[in-house]
């Protein structure tokens, strides 16, 4: 996304992420969560045999079609809740980070290395909203799986996406811009 990513140790979000990532690993390894939604389970397994870009596309579109967008307040009765993949599969609904987390589990199940996947919390400066996506880091660039589009974009194709922080298996980064660049985020909306 053209940002500067600064590695963070003891980033507060990691305490919240750890139990969710255990759920990701359980789901990716064939755990009980796969029984809660046979269609998605089948989709994840079918993606294993596909070439890399097709694998990304299948998981992105499949999750977008099988899961309904619903905010955390109406789904969980809380302002912000990070659901484990099994919870999202069982309810058939979630918000943007729930989509990203479920896609992470699906891609790991389909054979994509976990270390190449990151959840990115960002601001869409064109819509003035905060959002979460899944990114896949490769030698060809950063692919973005997003619940708002049924195609896999490159980070360079999304200039209005301004990352705030991101995290992966056991790492976290805070993002900023180079001197003279755009603001990191506007304070006009509540995070």
Tab-separated table of C-alpha atoms in Angstrom:
chain	number	residue	atom	x	y	z
A	1	UNK	CA	0.000	0.000	0.000
A	2	UNK	CA	3.030	2.259	-0.251
A	3	UNK	CA	3.305	2.644	3.507
A	4	UNK	CA	6.259	2.249	5.803
A	5	UNK	CA	5.686	-0.802	8.034
A	6	UNK	CA	7.432	-0.690	11.403
A	7	UNK	CA	7.662	-4.036	13.248
A	8	UNK	CA	6.124	-3.900	16.723
A	9	UNK	CA	6.896	-6.174	19.622
A	10	UNK	CA	4.286	-6.489	22.370
A	11	UNK	CA	1.714	-4.729	20.198
A	12	UNK	CA	-1.569	-4.752	22.203
A	13	UNK	CA	-3.535	-6.310	19.336
A	14	UNK	CA	-1.443	-9.497	19.572
A	15	UNK	CA	-3.111	-10.538	22.835
A	16	UNK	CA	-6.461	-10.299	21.111
A	17	UNK	CA	-5.154	-12.039	17.979
A	18	UNK	CA	-3.572	-15.099	19.650
A	19	UNK	CA	-6.802	-17.007	20.482
A	20	UNK	CA	-8.263	-16.127	17.077
A	21	UNK	CA	-5.162	-17.425	15.302
A	22	UNK	CA	-5.411	-20.683	17.290
A	23	UNK	CA	-8.906	-20.978	15.770
A	24	UNK	CA	-7.448	-20.262	12.307
A	25	UNK	CA	-4.852	-23.034	12.742
A	26	UNK	CA	-7.479	-25.474	14.037
A	27	UNK	CA	-9.785	-24.770	11.104
A	28	UNK	CA	-6.939	-24.929	8.572
A	29	UNK	CA	-5.829	-28.308	9.892
A	30	UNK	CA	-9.291	-29.838	9.507
A	31	UNK	CA	-10.724	-29.064	12.940
A	32	UNK	CA	-14.353	-29.088	13.983
A	33	UNK	CA	-15.069	-25.692	12.424
A	34	UNK	CA	-15.103	-27.289	8.974
A	35	UNK	CA	-18.155	-29.330	9.981
A	36	UNK	CA	-20.140	-26.151	10.661
A	37	UNK	CA	-20.293	-25.167	6.985
A	38	UNK	CA	-19.893	-28.021	4.503
A	39	UNK	CA	-19.984	-25.710	1.459
A	40	UNK	CA	-17.020	-23.639	2.637
A	41	UNK	CA	-15.177	-26.726	3.812
A	42	UNK	CA	-15.536	-28.221	0.339
A	43	UNK	CA	-14.459	-24.947	-1.268
A	44	UNK	CA	-11.288	-24.785	0.860
A	45	UNK	CA	-10.388	-28.366	-0.047
A	46	UNK	CA	-11.080	-27.815	-3.763
A	47	UNK	CA	-8.771	-24.787	-3.749
A	48	UNK	CA	-5.803	-26.981	-2.741
A	49	UNK	CA	-5.307	-28.320	-6.263
A	50	UNK	CA	-5.587	-24.955	-8.040
A	51	UNK	CA	-2.741	-22.755	-9.271
A	52	UNK	CA	-1.839	-19.948	-6.865
A	53	UNK	CA	-3.852	-17.036	-8.340
A	54	UNK	CA	-6.891	-19.249	-8.933
A	55	UNK	CA	-6.631	-20.423	-5.333
A	56	UNK	CA	-6.741	-16.808	-4.117
A	57	UNK	CA	-9.696	-16.003	-6.379
A	58	UNK	CA	-11.678	-19.099	-5.363
A	59	UNK	CA	-11.266	-18.433	-1.631
A	60	UNK	CA	-12.017	-14.705	-2.006
A	61	UNK	CA	-15.184	-15.137	-4.081
A	62	UNK	CA	-16.328	-18.233	-2.183
A	63	UNK	CA	-16.170	-16.611	1.239
A	64	UNK	CA	-17.751	-13.412	-0.112
A	65	UNK	CA	-20.674	-15.426	-1.491
A	66	UNK	CA	-21.172	-17.788	1.467
A	67	UNK	CA	-20.901	-15.235	4.285
A	68	UNK	CA	-23.277	-12.311	4.713
A	69	UNK	CA	-21.927	-9.002	5.920
A	70	UNK	CA	-23.305	-8.159	9.352
A	71	UNK	CA	-21.754	-5.814	11.895
A	72	UNK	CA	-20.570	-7.076	15.273
A	73	UNK	CA	-23.262	-5.254	17.222
A	74	UNK	CA	-26.052	-7.181	15.480
A	75	UNK	CA	-24.118	-10.478	15.337
A	76	UNK	CA	-22.409	-10.560	18.739
A	77	UNK	CA	-24.007	-7.690	20.671
A	78	UNK	CA	-20.654	-5.881	20.914
A	79	UNK	CA	-19.084	-2.949	19.131
A	80	UNK	CA	-16.047	-4.949	17.955
A	81	UNK	CA	-15.503	-8.698	18.092
A	82	UNK	CA	-12.952	-10.775	16.169
A	83	UNK	CA	-14.626	-14.075	15.400
A	84	UNK	CA	-12.768	-17.339	14.993
A	85	UNK	CA	-13.333	-18.980	11.592
A	86	UNK	CA	-15.677	-21.584	13.070
A	87	UNK	CA	-17.911	-18.886	14.568
A	88	UNK	CA	-18.185	-17.072	11.229
A	89	UNK	CA	-18.840	-20.333	9.355
A	90	UNK	CA	-21.508	-21.401	11.838
A	91	UNK	CA	-23.329	-18.048	11.822
A	92	UNK	CA	-22.864	-17.506	8.088
A	93	UNK	CA	-22.227	-13.832	8.813
A	94	UNK	CA	-19.502	-11.473	9.943
A	95	UNK	CA	-17.891	-8.115	9.415
A	96	UNK	CA	-14.803	-7.256	7.378
A	97	UNK	CA	-12.183	-8.646	9.758
A	98	UNK	CA	-14.228	-11.848	10.151
A	99	UNK	CA	-14.124	-12.269	6.357
A	100	UNK	CA	-10.348	-11.691	6.381
A	101	UNK	CA	-9.788	-14.164	9.233
A	102	UNK	CA	-11.915	-16.837	7.533
A	103	UNK	CA	-10.082	-16.303	4.227
A	104	UNK	CA	-6.783	-16.727	6.086
A	105	UNK	CA	-7.937	-20.114	7.418
A	106	UNK	CA	-9.125	-21.128	3.942
A	107	UNK	CA	-5.856	-20.187	2.262
A	108	UNK	CA	-3.762	-21.995	4.862
A	109	UNK	CA	-6.010	-25.040	4.395
A	110	UNK	CA	-5.466	-24.691	0.628
A	111	UNK	CA	-1.677	-24.732	1.097
A	112	UNK	CA	-0.663	-21.053	1.206
A	113	UNK	CA	2.082	-20.513	3.836
A	114	UNK	CA	0.697	-18.778	6.926
A	115	UNK	CA	3.734	-16.480	7.124
A	116	UNK	CA	2.784	-14.878	3.793
A	117	UNK	CA	-0.669	-13.850	5.068
A	118	UNK	CA	-1.512	-10.697	7.036
A	119	UNK	CA	-4.662	-9.036	8.279
A	120	UNK	CA	-4.474	-5.308	7.508
A	121	UNK	CA	-6.572	-2.768	9.388
A	122	UNK	CA	-6.850	0.333	7.228
A	123	UNK	CA	-8.798	3.419	6.381
A	124	UNK	CA	-10.469	3.683	2.999
A	125	UNK	CA	-9.859	7.386	2.498
A	126	UNK	CA	-12.324	7.634	-0.398
A	127	UNK	CA	-15.216	6.287	1.693
A	128	UNK	CA	-13.895	7.625	5.016
A	129	UNK	CA	-14.409	4.280	6.759
A	130	UNK	CA	-12.170	1.869	8.595
A	131	UNK	CA	-11.856	-1.564	7.044
A	132	UNK	CA	-9.934	-4.864	7.243
A	133	UNK	CA	-8.579	-7.036	4.441
A	134	UNK	CA	-6.370	-10.091	4.033
A	135	UNK	CA	-3.102	-9.645	2.147
A	136	UNK	CA	-0.848	-12.267	0.606
A	137	UNK	CA	2.779	-11.262	0.237
A	138	UNK	CA	4.620	-12.740	-2.762
A	139	UNK	CA	7.636	-12.022	-4.918
A	140	UNK	CA	5.185	-10.569	-7.456
A	141	UNK	CA	3.699	-8.096	-4.981
A	142	UNK	CA	0.957	-7.921	-2.399
A	143	UNK	CA	-2.419	-9.461	-3.268
A	144	UNK	CA	-5.514	-8.160	-1.453
A	145	UNK	CA	-8.576	-10.300	-0.643
A	146	UNK	CA	-11.449	-8.013	0.277
A	147	UNK	CA	-15.090	-8.617	1.152
A	148	UNK	CA	-16.079	-5.532	-0.880
A	149	UNK	CA	-14.832	-6.896	-4.220
A	150	UNK	CA	-15.023	-10.286	-5.898
A	151	UNK	CA	-11.664	-9.987	-7.595
A	152	UNK	CA	-8.224	-10.180	-6.045
A	153	UNK	CA	-6.534	-6.799	-6.353
A	154	UNK	CA	-2.922	-5.768	-5.938
A	155	UNK	CA	-2.198	-3.308	-3.133
A	156	UNK	CA	-0.924	-0.824	-5.740
A	157	UNK	CA	-4.396	-0.845	-7.341
A	158	UNK	CA	-5.989	0.493	-4.145
A	159	UNK	CA	-4.568	3.988	-3.559
A	160	UNK	CA	-7.388	4.947	-1.191
A	161	UNK	CA	-6.446	2.135	1.217
A	162	UNK	CA	-4.263	3.640	3.947
A	163	UNK	CA	-3.002	0.890	6.310
A	164	UNK	CA	-2.926	1.654	10.022
A	165	UNK	CA	-1.628	-1.637	11.404
A	166	UNK	CA	-1.278	-5.225	10.325
A	167	UNK	CA	-0.548	-8.563	11.918
A	168	UNK	CA	0.264	-12.087	10.909
A	169	UNK	CA	1.038	-15.392	12.572
A	170	UNK	CA	3.206	-13.953	15.355
A	171	UNK	CA	4.166	-10.507	14.087
A	172	UNK	CA	2.609	-7.055	14.002
A	173	UNK	CA	3.404	-3.801	12.245
A	174	UNK	CA	2.253	-0.239	12.609
A	175	UNK	CA	2.091	1.676	9.329
A	176	UNK	CA	2.984	5.222	8.458
A	177	UNK	CA	3.813	7.284	5.432
A	178	UNK	CA	7.087	8.681	4.222
A	179	UNK	CA	7.823	12.296	5.047
A	180	UNK	CA	5.917	14.579	2.698
A	181	UNK	CA	3.307	11.888	1.970
A	182	UNK	CA	-0.377	11.790	2.746
A	183	UNK	CA	-1.706	11.690	6.284
A	184	UNK	CA	-1.854	8.218	7.783
A	185	UNK	CA	-5.537	8.518	8.673
A	186	UNK	CA	-8.148	11.114	9.228
A	187	UNK	CA	-9.645	11.465	12.670
A	188	UNK	CA	-13.027	12.361	11.166
A	189	UNK	CA	-14.513	8.942	11.923
A	190	UNK	CA	-14.352	6.795	15.002
A	191	UNK	CA	-12.008	3.792	14.906
